Short mmCIF file of C-alpha atoms in Angstrom, two decimals:
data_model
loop_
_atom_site.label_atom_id
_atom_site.label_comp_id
_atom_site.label_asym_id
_atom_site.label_seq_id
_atom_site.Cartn_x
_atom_site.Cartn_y
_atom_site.Cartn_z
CA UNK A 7 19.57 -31.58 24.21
CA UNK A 8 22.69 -29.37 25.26
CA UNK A 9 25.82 -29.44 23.85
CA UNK A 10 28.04 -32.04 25.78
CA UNK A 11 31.27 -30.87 27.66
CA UNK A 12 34.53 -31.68 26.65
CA UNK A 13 37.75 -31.12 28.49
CA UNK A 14 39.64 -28.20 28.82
CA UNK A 15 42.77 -29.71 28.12
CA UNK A 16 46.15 -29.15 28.94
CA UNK A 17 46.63 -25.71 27.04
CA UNK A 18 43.68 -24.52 28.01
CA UNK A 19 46.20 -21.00 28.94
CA UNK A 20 45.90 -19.37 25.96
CA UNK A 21 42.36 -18.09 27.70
CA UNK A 22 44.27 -17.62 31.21
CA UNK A 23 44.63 -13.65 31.11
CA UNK A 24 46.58 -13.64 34.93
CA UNK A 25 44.90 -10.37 35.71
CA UNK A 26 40.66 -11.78 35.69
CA UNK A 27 42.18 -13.19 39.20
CA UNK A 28 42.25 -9.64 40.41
CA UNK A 29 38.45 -8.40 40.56
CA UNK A 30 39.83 -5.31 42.24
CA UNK A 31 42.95 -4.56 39.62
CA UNK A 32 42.84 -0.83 38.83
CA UNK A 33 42.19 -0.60 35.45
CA UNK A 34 39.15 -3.02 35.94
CA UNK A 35 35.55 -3.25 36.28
CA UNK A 36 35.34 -2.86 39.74
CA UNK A 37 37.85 -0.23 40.63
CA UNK A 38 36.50 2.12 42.85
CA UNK A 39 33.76 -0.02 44.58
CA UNK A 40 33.54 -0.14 48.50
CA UNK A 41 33.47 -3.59 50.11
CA UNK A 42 36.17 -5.72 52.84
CA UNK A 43 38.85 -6.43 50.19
CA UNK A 44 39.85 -10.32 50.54
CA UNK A 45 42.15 -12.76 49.00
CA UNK A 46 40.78 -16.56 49.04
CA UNK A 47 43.51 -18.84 47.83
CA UNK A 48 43.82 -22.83 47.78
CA UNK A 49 45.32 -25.81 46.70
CA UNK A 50 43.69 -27.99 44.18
CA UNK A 51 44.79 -31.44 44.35
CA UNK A 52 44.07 -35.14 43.05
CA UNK A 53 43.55 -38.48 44.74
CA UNK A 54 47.00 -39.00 45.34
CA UNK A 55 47.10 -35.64 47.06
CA UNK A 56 49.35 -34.17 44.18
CA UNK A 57 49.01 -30.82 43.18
CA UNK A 58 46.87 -30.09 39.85
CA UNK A 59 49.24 -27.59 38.08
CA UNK A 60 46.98 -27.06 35.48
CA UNK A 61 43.42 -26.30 35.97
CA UNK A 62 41.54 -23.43 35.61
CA UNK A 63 39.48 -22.14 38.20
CA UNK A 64 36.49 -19.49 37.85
CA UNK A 65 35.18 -17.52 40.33
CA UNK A 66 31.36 -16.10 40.60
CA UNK A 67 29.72 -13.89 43.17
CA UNK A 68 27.36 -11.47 44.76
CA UNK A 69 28.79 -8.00 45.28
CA UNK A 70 28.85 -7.13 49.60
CA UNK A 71 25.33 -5.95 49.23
CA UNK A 72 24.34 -9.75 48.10
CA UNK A 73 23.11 -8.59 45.22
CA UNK A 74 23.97 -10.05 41.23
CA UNK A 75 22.73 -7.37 39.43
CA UNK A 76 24.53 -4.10 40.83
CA UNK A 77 28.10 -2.37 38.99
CA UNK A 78 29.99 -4.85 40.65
CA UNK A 79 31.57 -7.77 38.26
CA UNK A 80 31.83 -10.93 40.72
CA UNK A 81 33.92 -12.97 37.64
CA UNK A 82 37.26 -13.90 37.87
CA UNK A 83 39.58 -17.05 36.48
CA UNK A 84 42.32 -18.29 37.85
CA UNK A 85 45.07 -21.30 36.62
CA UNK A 86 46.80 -23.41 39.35
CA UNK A 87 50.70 -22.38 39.90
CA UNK A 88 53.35 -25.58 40.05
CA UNK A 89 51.87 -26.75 43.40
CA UNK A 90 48.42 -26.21 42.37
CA UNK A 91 47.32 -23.05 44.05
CA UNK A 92 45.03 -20.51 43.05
CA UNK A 93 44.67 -17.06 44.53
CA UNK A 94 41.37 -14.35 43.99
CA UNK A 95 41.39 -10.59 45.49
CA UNK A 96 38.21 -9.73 45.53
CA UNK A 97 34.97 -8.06 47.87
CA UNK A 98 33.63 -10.28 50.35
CA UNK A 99 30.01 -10.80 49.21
CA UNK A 100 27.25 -10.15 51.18
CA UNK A 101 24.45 -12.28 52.23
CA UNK A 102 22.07 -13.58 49.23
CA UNK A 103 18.40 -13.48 49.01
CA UNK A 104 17.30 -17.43 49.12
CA UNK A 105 13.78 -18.77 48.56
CA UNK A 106 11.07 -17.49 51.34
CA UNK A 107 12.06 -15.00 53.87
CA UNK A 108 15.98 -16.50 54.35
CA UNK A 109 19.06 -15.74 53.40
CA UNK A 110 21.78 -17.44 51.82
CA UNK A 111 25.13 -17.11 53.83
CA UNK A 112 28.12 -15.09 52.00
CA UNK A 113 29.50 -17.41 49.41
CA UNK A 114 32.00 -17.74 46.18
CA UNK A 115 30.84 -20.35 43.76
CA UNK A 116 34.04 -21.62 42.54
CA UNK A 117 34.15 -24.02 39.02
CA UNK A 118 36.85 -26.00 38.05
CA UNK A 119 38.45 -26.61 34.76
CA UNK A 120 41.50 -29.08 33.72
CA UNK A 121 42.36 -31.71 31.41
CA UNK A 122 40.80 -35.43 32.97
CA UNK A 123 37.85 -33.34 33.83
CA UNK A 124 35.22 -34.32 31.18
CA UNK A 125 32.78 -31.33 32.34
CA UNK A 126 32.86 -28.58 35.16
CA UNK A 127 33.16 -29.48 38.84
CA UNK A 128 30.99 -26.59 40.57
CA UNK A 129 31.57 -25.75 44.60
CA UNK A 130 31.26 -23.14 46.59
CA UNK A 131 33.40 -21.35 49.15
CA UNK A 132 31.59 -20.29 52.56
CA UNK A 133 33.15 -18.50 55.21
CA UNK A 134 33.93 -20.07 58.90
CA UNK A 135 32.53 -18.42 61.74
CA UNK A 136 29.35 -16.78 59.64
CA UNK A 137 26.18 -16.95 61.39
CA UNK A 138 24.21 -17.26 58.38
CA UNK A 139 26.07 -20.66 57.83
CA UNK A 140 23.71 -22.15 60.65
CA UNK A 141 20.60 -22.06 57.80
CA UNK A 142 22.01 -21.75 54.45
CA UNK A 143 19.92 -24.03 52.38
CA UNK A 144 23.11 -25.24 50.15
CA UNK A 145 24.82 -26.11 53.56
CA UNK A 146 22.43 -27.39 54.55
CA UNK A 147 21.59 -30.29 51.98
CA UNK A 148 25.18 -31.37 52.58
CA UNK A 149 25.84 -33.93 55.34
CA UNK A 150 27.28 -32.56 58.13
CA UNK A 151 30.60 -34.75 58.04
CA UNK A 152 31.27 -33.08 54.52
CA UNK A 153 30.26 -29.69 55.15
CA UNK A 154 33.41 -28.66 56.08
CA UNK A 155 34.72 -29.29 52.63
CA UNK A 156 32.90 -26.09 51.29
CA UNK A 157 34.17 -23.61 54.28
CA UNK A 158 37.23 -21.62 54.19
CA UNK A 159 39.41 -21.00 57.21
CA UNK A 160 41.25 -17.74 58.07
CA UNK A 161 44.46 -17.49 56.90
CA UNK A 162 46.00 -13.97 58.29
CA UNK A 163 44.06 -10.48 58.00
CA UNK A 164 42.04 -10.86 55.13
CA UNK A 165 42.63 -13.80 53.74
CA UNK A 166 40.84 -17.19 53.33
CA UNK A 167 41.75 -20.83 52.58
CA UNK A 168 39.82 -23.45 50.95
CA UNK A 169 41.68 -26.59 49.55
CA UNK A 170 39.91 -28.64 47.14
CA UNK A 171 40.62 -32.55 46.56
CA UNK A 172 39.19 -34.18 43.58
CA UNK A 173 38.86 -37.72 44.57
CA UNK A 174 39.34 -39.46 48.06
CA UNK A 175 39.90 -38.83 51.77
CA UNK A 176 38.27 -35.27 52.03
CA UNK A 177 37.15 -35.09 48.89
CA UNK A 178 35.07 -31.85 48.71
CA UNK A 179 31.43 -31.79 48.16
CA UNK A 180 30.62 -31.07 44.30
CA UNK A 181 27.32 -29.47 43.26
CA UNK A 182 25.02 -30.09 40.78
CA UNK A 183 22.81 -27.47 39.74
CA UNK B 19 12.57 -20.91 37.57
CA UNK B 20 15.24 -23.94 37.08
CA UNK B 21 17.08 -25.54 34.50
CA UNK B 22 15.72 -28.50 32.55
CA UNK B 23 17.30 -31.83 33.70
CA UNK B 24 20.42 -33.16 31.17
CA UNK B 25 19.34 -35.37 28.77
CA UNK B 26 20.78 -38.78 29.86
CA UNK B 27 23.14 -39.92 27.93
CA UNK B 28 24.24 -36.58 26.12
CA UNK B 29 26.94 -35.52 28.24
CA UNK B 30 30.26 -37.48 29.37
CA UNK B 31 31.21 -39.32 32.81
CA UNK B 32 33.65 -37.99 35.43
CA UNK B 33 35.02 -41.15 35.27
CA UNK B 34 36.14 -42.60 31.78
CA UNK B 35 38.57 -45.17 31.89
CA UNK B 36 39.92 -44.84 28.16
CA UNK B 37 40.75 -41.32 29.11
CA UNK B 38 43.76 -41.72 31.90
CA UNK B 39 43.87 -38.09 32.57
CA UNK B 40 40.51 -38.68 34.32
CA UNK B 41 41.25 -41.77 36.55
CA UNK B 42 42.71 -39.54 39.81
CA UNK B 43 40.81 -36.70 39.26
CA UNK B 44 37.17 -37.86 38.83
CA UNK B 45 35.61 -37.33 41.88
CA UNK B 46 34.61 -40.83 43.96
CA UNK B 47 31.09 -39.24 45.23
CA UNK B 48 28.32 -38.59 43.53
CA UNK B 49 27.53 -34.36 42.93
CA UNK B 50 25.13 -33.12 45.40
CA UNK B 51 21.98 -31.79 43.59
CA UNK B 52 20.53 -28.12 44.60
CA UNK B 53 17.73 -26.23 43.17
CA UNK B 54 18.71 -23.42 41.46
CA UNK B 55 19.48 -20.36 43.90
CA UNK B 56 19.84 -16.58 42.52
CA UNK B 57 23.69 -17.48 42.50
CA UNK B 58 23.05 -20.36 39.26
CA UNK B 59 19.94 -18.20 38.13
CA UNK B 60 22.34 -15.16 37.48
CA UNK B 61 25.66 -15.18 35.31
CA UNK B 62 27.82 -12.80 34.87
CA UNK B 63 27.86 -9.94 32.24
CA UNK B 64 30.53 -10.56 29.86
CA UNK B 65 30.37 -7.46 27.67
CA UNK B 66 32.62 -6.84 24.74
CA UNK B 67 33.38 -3.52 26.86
CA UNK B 68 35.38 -5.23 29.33
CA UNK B 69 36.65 -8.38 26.75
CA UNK B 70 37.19 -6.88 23.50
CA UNK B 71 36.88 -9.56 20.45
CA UNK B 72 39.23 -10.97 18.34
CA UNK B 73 37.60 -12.10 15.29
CA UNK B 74 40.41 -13.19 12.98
CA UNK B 75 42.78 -15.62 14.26
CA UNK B 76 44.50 -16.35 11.21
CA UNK B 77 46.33 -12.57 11.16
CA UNK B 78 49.37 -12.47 13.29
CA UNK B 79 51.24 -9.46 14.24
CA UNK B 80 53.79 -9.99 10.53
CA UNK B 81 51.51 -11.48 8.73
CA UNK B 82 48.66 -14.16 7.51
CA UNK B 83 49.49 -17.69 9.75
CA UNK B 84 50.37 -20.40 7.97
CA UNK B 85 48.52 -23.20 6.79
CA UNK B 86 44.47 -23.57 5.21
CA UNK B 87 42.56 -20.15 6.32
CA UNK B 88 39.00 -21.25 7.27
CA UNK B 89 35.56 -19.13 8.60
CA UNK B 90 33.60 -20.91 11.17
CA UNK B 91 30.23 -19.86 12.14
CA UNK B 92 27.36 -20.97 13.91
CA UNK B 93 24.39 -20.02 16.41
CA UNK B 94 24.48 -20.36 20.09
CA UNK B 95 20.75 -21.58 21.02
CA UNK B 96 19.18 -22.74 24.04
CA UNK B 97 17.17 -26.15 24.36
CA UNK B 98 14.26 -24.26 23.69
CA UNK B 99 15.49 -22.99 20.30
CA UNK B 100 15.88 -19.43 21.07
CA UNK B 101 18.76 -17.35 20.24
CA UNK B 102 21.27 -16.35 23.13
CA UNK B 103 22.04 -13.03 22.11
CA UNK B 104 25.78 -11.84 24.02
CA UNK B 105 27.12 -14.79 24.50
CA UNK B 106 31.04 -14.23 24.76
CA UNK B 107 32.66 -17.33 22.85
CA UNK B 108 36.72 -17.96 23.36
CA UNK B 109 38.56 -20.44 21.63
CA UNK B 110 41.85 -21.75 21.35
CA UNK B 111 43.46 -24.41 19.26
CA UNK B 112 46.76 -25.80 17.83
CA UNK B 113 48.01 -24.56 14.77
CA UNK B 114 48.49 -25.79 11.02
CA UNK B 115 51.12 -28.14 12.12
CA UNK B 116 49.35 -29.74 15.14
CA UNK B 117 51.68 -27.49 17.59
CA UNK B 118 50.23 -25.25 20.60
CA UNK B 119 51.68 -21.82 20.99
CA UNK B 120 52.16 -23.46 25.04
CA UNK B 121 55.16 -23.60 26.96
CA UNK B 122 53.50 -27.21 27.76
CA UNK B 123 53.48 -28.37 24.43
CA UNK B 124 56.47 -29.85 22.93
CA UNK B 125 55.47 -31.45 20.30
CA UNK B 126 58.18 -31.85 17.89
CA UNK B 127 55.96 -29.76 15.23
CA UNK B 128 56.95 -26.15 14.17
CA UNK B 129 55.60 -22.91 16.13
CA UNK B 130 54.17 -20.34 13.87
CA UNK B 131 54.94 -16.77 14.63
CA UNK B 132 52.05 -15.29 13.66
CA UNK B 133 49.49 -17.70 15.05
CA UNK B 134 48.73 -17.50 18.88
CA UNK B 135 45.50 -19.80 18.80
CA UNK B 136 43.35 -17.93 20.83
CA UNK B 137 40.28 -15.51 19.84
CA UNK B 138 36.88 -13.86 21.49
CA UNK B 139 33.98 -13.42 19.55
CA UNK B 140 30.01 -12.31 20.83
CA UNK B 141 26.90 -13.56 19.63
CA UNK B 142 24.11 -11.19 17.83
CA UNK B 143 20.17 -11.10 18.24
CA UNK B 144 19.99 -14.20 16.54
CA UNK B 145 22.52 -16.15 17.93
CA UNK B 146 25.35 -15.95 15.44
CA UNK B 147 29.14 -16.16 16.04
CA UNK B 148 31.72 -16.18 13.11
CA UNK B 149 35.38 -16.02 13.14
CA UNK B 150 38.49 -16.68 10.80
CA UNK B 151 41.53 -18.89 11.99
CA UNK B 152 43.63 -21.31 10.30
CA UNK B 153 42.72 -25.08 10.35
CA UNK B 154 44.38 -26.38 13.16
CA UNK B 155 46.77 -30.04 12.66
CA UNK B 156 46.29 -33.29 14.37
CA UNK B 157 49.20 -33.89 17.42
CA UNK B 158 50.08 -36.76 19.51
CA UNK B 159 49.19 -37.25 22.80
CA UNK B 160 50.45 -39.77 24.96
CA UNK B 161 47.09 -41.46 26.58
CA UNK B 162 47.99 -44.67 24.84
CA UNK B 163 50.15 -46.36 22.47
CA UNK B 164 50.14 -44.25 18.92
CA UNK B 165 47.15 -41.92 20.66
CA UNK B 166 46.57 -39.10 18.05
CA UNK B 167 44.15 -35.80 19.25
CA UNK B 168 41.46 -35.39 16.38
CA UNK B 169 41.45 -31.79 14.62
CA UNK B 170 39.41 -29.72 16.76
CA UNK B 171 38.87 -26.61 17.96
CA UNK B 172 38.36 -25.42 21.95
CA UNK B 173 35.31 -23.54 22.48
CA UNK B 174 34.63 -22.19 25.93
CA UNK B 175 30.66 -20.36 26.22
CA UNK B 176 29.45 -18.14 28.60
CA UNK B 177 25.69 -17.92 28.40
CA UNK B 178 22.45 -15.77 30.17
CA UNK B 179 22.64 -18.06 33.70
CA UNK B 180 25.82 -19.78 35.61
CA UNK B 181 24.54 -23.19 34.42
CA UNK B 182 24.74 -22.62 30.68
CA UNK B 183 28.46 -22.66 31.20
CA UNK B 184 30.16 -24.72 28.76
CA UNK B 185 33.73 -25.65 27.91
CA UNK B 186 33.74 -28.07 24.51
CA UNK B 187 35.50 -28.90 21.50
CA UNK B 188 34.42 -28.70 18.01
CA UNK B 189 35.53 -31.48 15.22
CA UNK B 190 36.18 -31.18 11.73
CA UNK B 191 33.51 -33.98 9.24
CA UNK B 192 35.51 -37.08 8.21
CA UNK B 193 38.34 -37.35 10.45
CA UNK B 194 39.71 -40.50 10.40
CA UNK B 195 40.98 -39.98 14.41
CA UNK B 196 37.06 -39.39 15.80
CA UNK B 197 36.71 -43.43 15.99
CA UNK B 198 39.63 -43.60 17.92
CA UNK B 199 39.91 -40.63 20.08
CA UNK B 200 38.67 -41.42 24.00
CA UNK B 201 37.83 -37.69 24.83
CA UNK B 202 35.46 -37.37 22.02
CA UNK B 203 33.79 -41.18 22.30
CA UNK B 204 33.59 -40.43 26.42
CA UNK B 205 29.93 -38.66 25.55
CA UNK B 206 27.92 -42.03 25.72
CA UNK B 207 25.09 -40.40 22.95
CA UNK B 208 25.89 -40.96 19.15
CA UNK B 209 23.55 -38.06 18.25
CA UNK B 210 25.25 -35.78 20.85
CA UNK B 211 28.75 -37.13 19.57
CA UNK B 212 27.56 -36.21 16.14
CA UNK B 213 26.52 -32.70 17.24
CA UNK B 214 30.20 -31.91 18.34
CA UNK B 215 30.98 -32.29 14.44
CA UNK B 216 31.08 -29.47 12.50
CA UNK B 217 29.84 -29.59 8.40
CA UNK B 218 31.21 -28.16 5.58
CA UNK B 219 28.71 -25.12 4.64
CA UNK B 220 29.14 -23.19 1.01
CA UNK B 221 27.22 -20.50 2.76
CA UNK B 222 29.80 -19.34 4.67
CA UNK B 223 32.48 -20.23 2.36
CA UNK B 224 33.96 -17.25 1.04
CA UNK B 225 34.92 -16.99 -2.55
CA UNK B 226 38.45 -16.45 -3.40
CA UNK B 227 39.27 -16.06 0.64
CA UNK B 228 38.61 -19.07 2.97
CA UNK B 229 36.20 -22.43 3.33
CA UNK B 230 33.72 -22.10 5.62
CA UNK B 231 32.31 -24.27 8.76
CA UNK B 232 29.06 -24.32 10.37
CA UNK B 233 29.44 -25.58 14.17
CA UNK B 234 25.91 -25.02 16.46
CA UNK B 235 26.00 -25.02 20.33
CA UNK B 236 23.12 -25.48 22.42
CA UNK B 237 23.25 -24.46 26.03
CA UNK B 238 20.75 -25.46 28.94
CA UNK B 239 17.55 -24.19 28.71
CA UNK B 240 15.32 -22.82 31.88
CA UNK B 241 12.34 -23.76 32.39
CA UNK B 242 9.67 -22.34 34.84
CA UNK B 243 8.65 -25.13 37.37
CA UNK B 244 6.56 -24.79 40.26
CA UNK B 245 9.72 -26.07 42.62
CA UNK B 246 9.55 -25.65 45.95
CA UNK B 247 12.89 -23.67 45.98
CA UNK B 248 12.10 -20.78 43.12
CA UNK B 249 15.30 -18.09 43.92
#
């Protein structure tokens, strides 16, 4: 039997180091690696639509081959500013080798932190306008009126928006692995 | 390749009323479940390289923190049993006088200059951590009438594979809050309440230098299935 969850609590910042929300800061893992450099940001709020000011927010992913296992370090962590935003740069990942002869569509598994959260809440962040979209398995075991939950929207050159709401009208689609 | 189901029972609801913090920000629909794809099969590599350790809380940059100098140690295991060797283990926790060194905590308890409250350890081959802090003070919280937090210590685990990742709290045996506190009595399980107890151990007491506490964390275990969605 694993070890049950507890909250992260409200203080949770003495882990928040504000530069793991860079992947590509220059005295960091991935410095030097090629790749479309991208900053996904969003707004993390409650069921009365307020802002959560105080969660943390980890980032995993592929490096833009699709691959886990290269130099690239697809970890980051992130808390939520005074109106609840968080903000990654990072490498667009590429496509990612799914089950049979498919691929999963570039994604950014996203986990949330914060005090009232008991355990984890686990998304993922998929690009609009991807072709690979069309058949991702993940996507595709979400009903279509929620799917657009998990898909971030262009927000100028290079940068991607993805709000998430905890509870209520639009509440995004959590995951359970 | 998957991870075993969660034992029902063991691990706490979204939605708990006692706990108010939870009551906007438990999600109204149910997760969706997925089979494990190479994304939840992978993790990432957290390497001392990149996150050097901090082993001894209880130093701070003048001199030893105040308050009762304690070791804690323990193994990080999967559900299996085995050892997770490299796992990178962070924790953070209020200091002798129940204050957090937090611009959000204000708590009319004294800061101590030389505790911060925050440390990195790794795991070995076998699955041992060990670090020295102080032990950390009971503080109010303001849940419900007269709410008081239980001593404990945050532990946040990275393991081998995305889904071992754990954020939980460790108690200290015989604390008259752990009846009363809602976070701790939200995991439905006695036995898996019990677990998030640490005991007294005179094997990792040191003589002359600090009492020692033995505090075991078991993450998720794989297990290979024949599903029809291996990564």
């Amino acid at each position: 039997m694993s070890t049950a969850s507890q909250t992260a609590g409200p203080y949770w910042h003495l882990i928040d180091f504000p530069e793991w929300a860079d992947l590509l800061r220059g005295d960091g893992p991935n410095a030097g690696i090629a790749g479309e450099r991208i900053t996904l940001l969003g707004r993390v709020t409650d069921g009365d639509g307020a802002p959560c000011a105080d969660a943390m927010v980890e980032l995993w992913q592929a490096d833009p081959e699709g691959q886990y296992d290269g130099a690239f370090h697809g970890f980051g962590r992130c808390a939520t500013d005074a109106n609840g935003e968080f903000r990654f740069t990072t490498l667009k990942p590429g496509p990612v080798r799914a089950a049979g002869n498919v691929f999963q569509a570039p994604h950014v598994t996203l986990s949330l932190f914060a005090r009232g959260l008991l355990s984890q809440l686990v998304t993922r962040l998929y690009f609009a306008g991807e072709a690979l979209n069309e058949q991702d398995p993940v996507l595709n075991a979400v009903p279509a009126a929620r799917r657009g939950t998990l898909i971030a929207r262009p927000e100028g050159p290079g940068t991607w928006r993805l709000d998430i709401r905890l509870q209520g009208e639009g509440e995004t689609v959590f995951l359970e692995v | 390749m998957s991870y075993a189901p969660v034992a029902p029972g063991s691990q706490p609801p979204l939605d708990a009323p006692a706990y108010g913090s939870t009551h906007k920000r438990h999600p109204d629909q149910a997760p969706i479940r997925i089979a494990p794809t190479l994304t939840e099969l992978a993790a990432p590599r957290m390497t001392e390289s990149l996150y050097p350790s901090n082993a001894n809380l209880a130093k701070g940059p003048g001199w030893e923190a105040q308050g009762e100098r304690i070791i804690v140690a323990g193994r990080v295991l999967d559900e299996a049993g085995r050892p997770l060797q490299g796992a990178m283990v962070e924790v953070w926790q209020a200091n002798a006088a129940g204050r957090y060194n937090h611009e959000r905590d204000q708590h009319d308890a004294p800061l101590d200059p030389n505790f911060k409250g925050e440390g990195r350890v790794f795991t070995d081959a076998e699955g041992w951590y060990r670090y020295t802090t102080i032990r950390p003070g009971a503080y109010p919280w303001r849940n419900h009438h007269n709410a008081w937090r239980p001593v404990h210590i945050h532990y946040s685990l990275f393991g081998q594979g995305f889904a071992q990742r754990l954020i939980t709290q460790m108690y200290f045996p015989g604390d008259p809050l752990l009846p009363l506190d809602p976070i701790f009595n939200c995991v439905p399980d006695e036995a898996a309440r019990s677990r998030l107890v640490a005991s007294f151990d005179l094997d990792i007491t040191q003589p002359e230098y600090a009492l020692g506490y033995r505090f075991d964390i078991v993450l998720r275990g794989r297990q290979a299935t024949p599903m029809e969605n291996p990564a």
